[in-house]
Amino acid sequence: MSITTLGQFVIEKQQDFSYAKGELSRLLRDIGIASKIISREVNKAGLTQILGEHGSVNVQGEDVKKLDIIGNETFIWALEKGGEVCAMASEENDDMVLLEGKFSKHGKYVVCIDPLDGSSNIDVNVSIGTIFSIYRRISEPGTEANLQDVLQAGNRLVAAGYVVYGTSTMLVYSTGKGVNGFTLDPSIGEFCLSHPDIKTPADGKVYSLNEGNAGEFSEGLNNYLAWVKGTDKATSRPYTARYIGSMVADFHRNLLKGGVFIYPPTAKSPNGKLRLLFECIPMSFIAEQAGGIATTGTMRVLDVEPTEIHQRVPVIMGSANMVKKVQEFM
Ligand code: AHG
Ligand code: MN
Ligand code: MN
């Protein structure tokens, strides 16, 4: 048999970490379990009336969909059962969540999640995702976790990854030693290694951003857009626009094929839209681990020191040469 499941892979890799006592492996297993449950819910969402608005509004002032809540609760459940995590920060909760499992207080890790990314695509059967990141706690195990535990810069990450619920469900993660991708085989209910050691191309064709906001972009970014489109010259350029509106799906395509993903500052939102802890840090970590670049435009995303849980930052990430080109214009 030539398949390697996520569980087998994680155990094999445990020896890469001399300090590892198996907690991180168990935590990654728990995240895999939560992801499979969310994948199941996503796949039958059209049948079970969990599409649509939930009627409440999340802390960002956006409508919360039912699947967002299911995703959030599934993660809390899995992490409380596992007991490796003392606290969690989630896009769906105003404040840090202290986990209440039997062993949670002694957990060495904290987790930040965007349980459901791309919620505007849920109702229309378009790819959505989950994003997660794992840090070692700063406070003493056994004590109550505090805000400092979740407000850590990306350069302190232990692991991060995402799940994309697309034509298949895929989990992609890194512990800082490269990036590996696993595809869910529904017939055996396991994530199987399908994309070992992912490296993103240094160049690509795809640029991904919401051009509907162009009226609010900086002059530099609009000049870049004119450049990629070739409207500054008679000759056309080899670039193509792709934008799904689910960061996970847009990022995943660009990671594999080469491309640049941009969520820039706009006149209305000078820090862009995407959240530092839940979206930008974990995806930047994966981008870098695959050989790409991720910047806010002024600094490396992973070096930003978070000051609040729901902080937003602009982001330009993906193929190294494409990111550099955007920066030249900006
Ligand atoms: P979420 O569904 O977790 O709120 O995230 C949506 C995000 C991200 O997935 C996507 O890249 C971006 O919002 C799209 O925003 P615009 O509609 O402004 O382009
Ligand atoms: Mn999101
Ligand atoms: Mn979300």
CSV table of C-alpha atoms and ligand atoms in Angstrom, one decimal:
chain,number,residue,atom,x,y,z
A,1,MET,CA,0.0,0.0,0.0
A,2,SER,CA,1.5,3.3,-1.0
A,3,ILE,CA,-0.8,5.7,0.8
A,4,THR,CA,0.3,7.8,3.8
A,5,THR,CA,-2.5,9.2,6.0
A,6,LEU,CA,-2.2,12.5,7.8
A,7,GLY,CA,-2.0,10.7,11.1
A,8,GLN,CA,0.8,8.4,9.9
A,9,PHE,CA,2.7,11.4,8.4
A,10,VAL,CA,2.4,13.5,11.6
A,11,ILE,CA,3.8,10.7,13.7
A,12,GLU,CA,6.6,10.1,11.2
A,13,LYS,CA,7.5,13.8,11.4
A,14,GLN,CA,7.4,14.0,15.2
A,15,GLN,CA,11.0,13.0,15.4
A,16,ASP,CA,11.9,16.3,13.6
A,17,PHE,CA,11.2,18.0,16.9
A,18,SER,CA,13.5,17.0,19.7
A,19,TYR,CA,11.2,18.6,22.3
A,20,ALA,CA,8.1,16.9,21.0
A,21,LYS,CA,6.3,14.7,23.4
A,22,GLY,CA,3.4,13.9,21.1
A,23,GLU,CA,1.1,16.8,22.1
A,24,LEU,CA,1.6,18.6,18.8
A,25,SER,CA,0.9,15.4,16.9
A,26,ARG,CA,-2.3,14.9,18.9
A,27,LEU,CA,-3.3,18.5,18.3
A,28,LEU,CA,-2.8,18.1,14.6
A,29,ARG,CA,-4.9,15.0,14.7
A,30,ASP,CA,-7.7,16.9,16.5
A,31,ILE,CA,-7.6,19.6,13.8
A,32,GLY,CA,-7.8,16.8,11.2
A,33,ILE,CA,-10.9,15.4,13.0
A,34,ALA,CA,-12.6,18.8,13.2
A,35,SER,CA,-11.9,19.4,9.6
A,36,LYS,CA,-13.5,16.2,8.5
A,37,ILE,CA,-16.6,17.0,10.5
A,38,ILE,CA,-16.8,20.5,8.9
A,39,SER,CA,-16.2,19.0,5.5
A,40,ARG,CA,-19.1,16.6,6.0
A,41,GLU,CA,-21.3,19.6,7.1
A,42,VAL,CA,-20.2,21.7,4.1
A,43,ASN,CA,-20.9,18.8,1.7
A,44,LYS,CA,-24.5,18.4,2.8
A,45,ALA,CA,-25.2,22.0,3.7
A,46,GLY,CA,-27.7,22.4,0.8
A,47,LEU,CA,-29.8,19.5,2.2
A,48,THR,CA,-29.8,20.3,5.9
A,49,GLN,CA,-30.8,23.9,5.8
A,50,ILE,CA,-27.6,25.2,7.4
A,51,LEU,CA,-27.0,27.6,4.5
A,52,GLY,CA,-27.9,31.2,4.8
A,53,GLU,CA,-27.8,33.8,7.4
A,54,HIS,CA,-27.8,32.8,11.1
A,55,GLY,CA,-29.5,36.0,12.0
A,56,SER,CA,-26.6,37.2,14.2
A,57,VAL,CA,-23.8,39.5,13.3
A,58,ASN,CA,-20.1,38.7,14.2
A,59,VAL,CA,-17.7,41.0,15.8
A,60,GLN,CA,-16.6,42.4,12.5
A,61,GLY,CA,-20.2,43.5,11.9
A,62,GLU,CA,-20.8,40.9,9.2
A,63,ASP,CA,-23.7,38.5,9.1
A,64,VAL,CA,-22.8,35.1,10.6
A,65,LYS,CA,-23.8,32.1,8.6
A,66,LYS,CA,-24.8,28.9,10.2
A,67,LEU,CA,-21.8,27.0,9.0
A,68,ASP,CA,-19.5,29.6,10.6
A,69,ILE,CA,-21.0,28.7,13.9
A,70,ILE,CA,-20.9,25.0,13.3
A,71,GLY,CA,-17.2,25.3,12.3
A,72,ASN,CA,-16.4,27.3,15.4
A,73,GLU,CA,-18.2,24.9,17.7
A,74,THR,CA,-16.7,21.9,16.1
A,75,PHE,CA,-13.2,23.3,16.7
A,76,ILE,CA,-13.9,24.2,20.3
A,77,TRP,CA,-15.3,20.7,20.9
A,78,ALA,CA,-12.3,18.9,19.2
A,79,LEU,CA,-9.7,21.1,21.1
A,80,GLU,CA,-11.5,20.6,24.4
A,81,LYS,CA,-11.6,16.9,24.0
A,82,GLY,CA,-7.9,16.7,23.0
A,83,GLY,CA,-6.7,18.8,25.9
A,84,GLU,CA,-3.5,20.1,24.3
A,85,VAL,CA,-4.8,23.6,23.9
A,86,CYS,CA,-5.5,26.0,26.8
A,87,ALA,CA,-7.1,28.9,24.8
A,88,MET,CA,-8.3,29.8,21.3
A,89,ALA,CA,-8.9,33.0,19.4
A,90,SER,CA,-11.5,32.8,16.7
A,91,GLU,CA,-12.8,35.1,14.1
A,92,GLU,CA,-16.3,34.2,15.4
A,93,ASN,CA,-15.6,35.2,19.1
A,94,ASP,CA,-15.1,38.7,20.4
A,95,ASP,CA,-12.7,37.6,23.0
A,96,MET,CA,-10.2,34.9,23.6
A,97,VAL,CA,-11.9,31.6,24.5
A,98,LEU,CA,-10.6,29.7,27.5
A,99,LEU,CA,-11.1,26.0,26.7
A,100,GLU,CA,-12.9,24.0,29.3
A,101,GLY,CA,-11.9,20.5,28.7
A,102,LYS,CA,-10.7,18.3,31.6
A,103,PHE,CA,-7.0,18.9,30.7
A,104,SER,CA,-7.2,22.2,28.8
A,105,LYS,CA,-5.7,24.3,31.5
A,106,HIS,CA,-2.5,22.3,31.3
A,107,GLY,CA,-2.4,22.4,27.5
A,108,LYS,CA,0.8,23.8,26.2
A,109,TYR,CA,-0.6,25.3,23.0
A,110,VAL,CA,-3.0,28.1,21.8
A,111,VAL,CA,-4.8,28.0,18.5
A,112,CYS,CA,-6.1,30.8,16.3
A,113,ILE,CA,-8.8,30.0,13.7
A,114,ASP,CA,-11.0,31.3,11.0
A,115,PRO,CA,-13.4,28.3,11.1
A,116,LEU,CA,-15.1,29.2,7.9
A,117,ASP,CA,-13.4,31.4,5.3
A,118,GLY,CA,-15.3,32.7,2.3
A,119,SER,CA,-18.7,32.7,3.9
A,120,SER,CA,-20.2,34.7,1.1
A,121,ASN,CA,-19.6,31.7,-1.1
A,122,ILE,CA,-21.5,29.2,1.1
A,123,ASP,CA,-24.9,29.7,-0.4
A,124,VAL,CA,-23.7,29.3,-4.0
A,125,ASN,CA,-21.7,26.1,-3.8
A,126,VAL,CA,-18.3,27.7,-4.3
A,127,SER,CA,-15.1,26.7,-2.5
A,128,ILE,CA,-14.7,27.8,1.1
A,129,GLY,CA,-12.1,27.0,3.8
A,130,THR,CA,-10.8,26.8,7.3
A,131,ILE,CA,-7.6,28.4,8.5
A,132,PHE,CA,-5.7,27.5,11.7
A,133,SER,CA,-2.5,28.4,13.5
A,134,ILE,CA,-0.8,27.0,16.5
A,135,TYR,CA,1.5,28.7,19.0
A,136,ARG,CA,3.2,27.5,22.2
A,137,ARG,CA,1.6,29.4,25.2
A,138,ILE,CA,3.7,32.0,27.0
A,139,SER,CA,1.9,31.7,30.4
A,140,GLU,CA,2.7,28.8,32.7
A,141,PRO,CA,0.7,25.6,32.0
A,142,GLY,CA,-1.8,25.0,34.7
A,143,THR,CA,-2.5,28.7,35.1
A,144,GLU,CA,-5.2,30.6,33.3
A,145,ALA,CA,-4.2,31.6,29.8
A,146,ASN,CA,-4.0,35.3,29.0
A,147,LEU,CA,-4.2,37.6,26.0
A,148,GLN,CA,-0.4,37.5,25.5
A,149,ASP,CA,-0.7,33.8,24.7
A,150,VAL,CA,-2.8,34.5,21.6
A,151,LEU,CA,-1.3,37.9,20.6
A,152,GLN,CA,2.0,36.4,19.2
A,153,ALA,CA,3.8,37.4,16.1
A,154,GLY,CA,3.8,34.9,13.2
A,155,ASN,CA,7.6,34.4,13.6
A,156,ARG,CA,6.7,32.4,16.8
A,157,LEU,CA,4.3,30.0,15.0
A,158,VAL,CA,4.7,26.3,15.7
A,159,ALA,CA,2.4,25.2,12.9
A,160,ALA,CA,-0.3,26.6,10.6
A,161,GLY,CA,-2.4,25.5,7.8
A,162,TYR,CA,-5.7,25.5,6.0
A,163,VAL,CA,-8.4,23.2,4.7
A,164,VAL,CA,-10.1,23.9,1.4
A,165,TYR,CA,-13.5,22.5,0.8
A,166,GLY,CA,-13.3,22.4,-3.0
A,167,THR,CA,-13.9,19.8,-5.6
A,168,SER,CA,-12.1,17.6,-3.0
A,169,THR,CA,-11.4,18.5,0.6
A,170,MET,CA,-7.7,19.2,1.1
A,171,LEU,CA,-5.7,20.0,4.2
A,172,VAL,CA,-2.4,21.8,3.8
A,173,TYR,CA,-0.1,22.5,6.7
A,174,SER,CA,3.4,23.3,7.8
A,175,THR,CA,5.4,22.9,11.0
A,176,GLY,CA,8.1,25.1,9.6
A,177,LYS,CA,9.8,22.4,7.6
A,178,GLY,CA,8.1,22.8,4.3
A,179,VAL,CA,4.5,22.4,3.2
A,180,ASN,CA,2.5,19.2,2.7
A,181,GLY,CA,-0.9,18.7,1.3
A,182,PHE,CA,-3.4,15.9,2.0
A,183,THR,CA,-6.6,15.1,0.1
A,184,LEU,CA,-9.6,13.6,1.9
A,185,ASP,CA,-10.5,10.2,0.6
A,186,PRO,CA,-14.1,10.0,1.6
A,187,SER,CA,-14.2,6.3,1.1
A,188,ILE,CA,-11.9,5.7,4.0
A,189,GLY,CA,-12.4,9.0,5.8
A,190,GLU,CA,-8.8,9.9,5.9
A,191,PHE,CA,-6.6,12.7,4.7
A,192,CYS,CA,-4.0,11.1,2.4
A,193,LEU,CA,-0.7,12.7,1.4
A,194,SER,CA,-1.2,13.9,-2.2
A,195,HIS,CA,1.0,17.0,-2.4
A,196,PRO,CA,4.3,16.3,-0.7
A,197,ASP,CA,6.7,19.2,-0.2
A,198,ILE,CA,4.8,21.9,-2.0
A,199,LYS,CA,7.0,24.6,-3.6
A,200,THR,CA,5.3,27.6,-5.1
A,201,PRO,CA,6.6,28.8,-8.5
A,202,ALA,CA,8.8,32.0,-8.2
A,203,ASP,CA,6.8,33.4,-11.2
A,204,GLY,CA,3.2,33.0,-12.1
A,205,LYS,CA,0.4,34.3,-14.3
A,206,VAL,CA,-2.4,34.9,-11.9
A,207,TYR,CA,-3.2,38.1,-10.0
A,208,SER,CA,-6.0,37.9,-7.5
A,209,LEU,CA,-7.7,40.9,-5.9
A,210,ASN,CA,-11.1,42.5,-5.7
A,211,GLU,CA,-10.9,45.0,-8.5
A,212,GLY,CA,-14.3,46.3,-7.7
A,213,ASN,CA,-12.5,48.4,-5.1
A,214,ALA,CA,-10.1,49.9,-7.6
A,215,GLY,CA,-11.6,53.4,-7.1
A,216,GLU,CA,-10.2,53.2,-3.6
A,217,PHE,CA,-6.8,51.8,-4.4
A,218,SER,CA,-3.6,53.7,-4.2
A,219,GLU,CA,-2.2,55.2,-7.4
A,220,GLY,CA,0.7,52.7,-7.3
A,221,LEU,CA,-1.6,49.7,-7.1
A,222,ASN,CA,-3.7,51.0,-10.0
A,223,ASN,CA,-0.5,51.5,-12.0
A,224,TYR,CA,0.4,47.9,-11.3
A,225,LEU,CA,-3.0,46.8,-12.5
A,226,ALA,CA,-2.5,48.8,-15.7
A,227,TRP,CA,0.9,47.1,-16.1
A,228,VAL,CA,-0.4,43.5,-15.7
A,229,LYS,CA,-3.2,44.2,-18.1
A,230,GLY,CA,-0.7,45.6,-20.6
A,231,THR,CA,-2.9,48.7,-21.0
A,232,ASP,CA,0.3,50.8,-20.7
A,233,LYS,CA,1.6,49.2,-23.9
A,234,ALA,CA,0.2,48.0,-27.1
A,235,THR,CA,1.5,44.5,-26.4
A,236,SER,CA,-0.5,42.3,-24.1
A,237,ARG,CA,1.1,40.7,-21.1
A,238,PRO,CA,0.8,37.0,-20.0
A,239,TYR,CA,-1.2,37.7,-16.9
A,240,THR,CA,-4.7,36.6,-16.0
A,241,ALA,CA,-7.1,37.6,-13.3
A,242,ARG,CA,-8.7,35.1,-10.9
A,243,TYR,CA,-10.6,36.0,-7.8
A,244,ILE,CA,-13.0,33.7,-6.0
A,245,GLY,CA,-13.6,35.8,-2.9
A,246,SER,CA,-12.6,32.9,-0.6
A,247,MET,CA,-9.0,33.6,0.5
A,248,VAL,CA,-8.2,30.0,1.1
A,249,ALA,CA,-9.3,28.9,-2.4
A,250,ASP,CA,-7.6,31.9,-4.1
A,251,PHE,CA,-4.4,31.3,-2.1
A,252,HIS,CA,-4.4,27.6,-2.7
A,253,ARG,CA,-4.7,28.0,-6.5
A,254,ASN,CA,-1.9,30.5,-6.6
A,255,LEU,CA,0.3,28.4,-4.3
A,256,LEU,CA,0.1,25.5,-6.7
A,257,LYS,CA,0.1,27.4,-10.0
A,258,GLY,CA,2.0,30.6,-9.1
A,259,GLY,CA,0.4,33.9,-8.6
A,260,VAL,CA,-0.1,36.9,-6.3
A,261,PHE,CA,-2.9,37.5,-3.9
A,262,ILE,CA,-3.5,41.0,-2.8
A,263,TYR,CA,-5.9,42.5,-0.2
A,264,PRO,CA,-4.7,46.1,-0.2
A,265,PRO,CA,-5.5,49.1,1.9
A,266,THR,CA,-8.4,51.1,0.6
A,267,ALA,CA,-9.5,54.6,1.2
A,268,LYS,CA,-12.2,53.3,3.5
A,269,SER,CA,-10.2,50.5,5.1
A,270,PRO,CA,-6.6,51.7,5.4
A,271,ASN,CA,-5.6,48.3,7.0
A,272,GLY,CA,-7.4,46.2,4.3
A,273,LYS,CA,-10.0,43.7,5.3
A,274,LEU,CA,-8.2,40.5,6.3
A,275,ARG,CA,-7.4,39.7,9.9
A,276,LEU,CA,-3.8,39.4,11.0
A,277,LEU,CA,-4.3,36.5,13.4
A,278,PHE,CA,-6.8,34.4,11.6
A,279,GLU,CA,-6.0,34.9,8.0
A,280,CYS,CA,-2.8,36.8,7.2
A,281,ILE,CA,-0.3,35.2,9.6
A,282,PRO,CA,-1.1,31.5,8.8
A,283,MET,CA,-1.3,32.0,5.1
A,284,SER,CA,1.9,34.0,5.1
A,285,PHE,CA,3.6,31.2,7.0
A,286,ILE,CA,2.5,28.7,4.3
A,287,ALA,CA,3.5,31.1,1.5
A,288,GLU,CA,7.0,31.5,3.0
A,289,GLN,CA,7.4,27.8,3.8
A,290,ALA,CA,6.6,27.1,0.1
A,291,GLY,CA,9.3,29.6,-1.1
A,292,GLY,CA,7.0,32.6,-1.6
A,293,ILE,CA,6.8,36.0,0.1
A,294,ALA,CA,4.1,37.7,2.2
A,295,THR,CA,4.2,41.4,3.1
A,296,THR,CA,1.9,44.1,4.3
A,297,GLY,CA,3.5,46.4,1.8
A,298,THR,CA,5.8,47.8,4.4
A,299,MET,CA,6.9,44.8,6.4
A,300,ARG,CA,7.0,41.0,6.5
A,301,VAL,CA,3.6,39.8,7.8
A,302,LEU,CA,5.2,37.3,10.1
A,303,ASP,CA,7.0,40.1,11.9
A,304,VAL,CA,4.0,42.2,12.8
A,305,GLU,CA,3.4,42.2,16.5
A,306,PRO,CA,-0.3,41.8,17.1
A,307,THR,CA,-1.9,44.3,19.5
A,308,GLU,CA,-5.5,43.1,19.3
A,309,ILE,CA,-7.3,39.9,18.4
A,310,HIS,CA,-9.3,41.2,15.5
A,311,GLN,CA,-6.6,43.4,14.0
A,312,ARG,CA,-6.5,43.7,10.2
A,313,VAL,CA,-3.5,44.2,7.9
A,314,PRO,CA,-3.1,44.7,4.2
A,315,VAL,CA,-1.4,41.7,2.5
A,316,ILE,CA,0.5,40.9,-0.7
A,317,MET,CA,1.5,37.3,-0.9
A,318,GLY,CA,2.5,34.5,-3.2
A,319,SER,CA,5.1,33.9,-5.9
A,320,ALA,CA,8.3,35.8,-4.9
A,321,ASN,CA,8.9,37.7,-8.2
A,322,MET,CA,5.2,38.7,-8.5
A,323,VAL,CA,5.1,40.1,-5.0
A,324,LYS,CA,8.3,42.0,-5.6
A,325,LYS,CA,6.8,43.5,-8.8
A,326,VAL,CA,3.7,44.7,-7.0
A,327,GLN,CA,5.9,46.3,-4.4
A,328,GLU,CA,7.9,48.1,-7.0
A,329,PHE,CA,4.7,49.8,-8.1
A,330,MET,CA,3.4,50.5,-4.6
B,1,AHG,P1,-14.6,35.4,6.0
B,1,AHG,O1,-15.6,34.6,5.2
B,1,AHG,O2,-13.9,34.5,6.9
B,1,AHG,O3,-15.2,36.6,6.6
B,1,AHG,O4,-13.5,35.9,5.0
B,1,AHG,C1,-13.8,36.5,3.8
B,1,AHG,C2,-12.6,37.1,3.3
B,1,AHG,C3,-11.7,36.3,2.4
B,1,AHG,O5,-12.0,34.9,2.4
B,1,AHG,C4,-11.8,36.9,1.1
B,1,AHG,O6,-10.5,36.8,0.5
B,1,AHG,C5,-12.2,38.2,1.3
B,1,AHG,O7,-13.0,38.2,2.5
B,1,AHG,C6,-13.1,38.7,0.2
B,1,AHG,O8,-13.4,40.1,0.4
B,1,AHG,P2,-14.1,41.0,-0.6
B,1,AHG,O9,-15.4,40.5,-0.8
B,1,AHG,O10,-14.0,42.4,0.0
B,1,AHG,O11,-13.2,40.9,-1.9
B,2,MN,MN,-11.9,34.6,6.4
B,3,MN,MN,-14.6,33.3,8.6
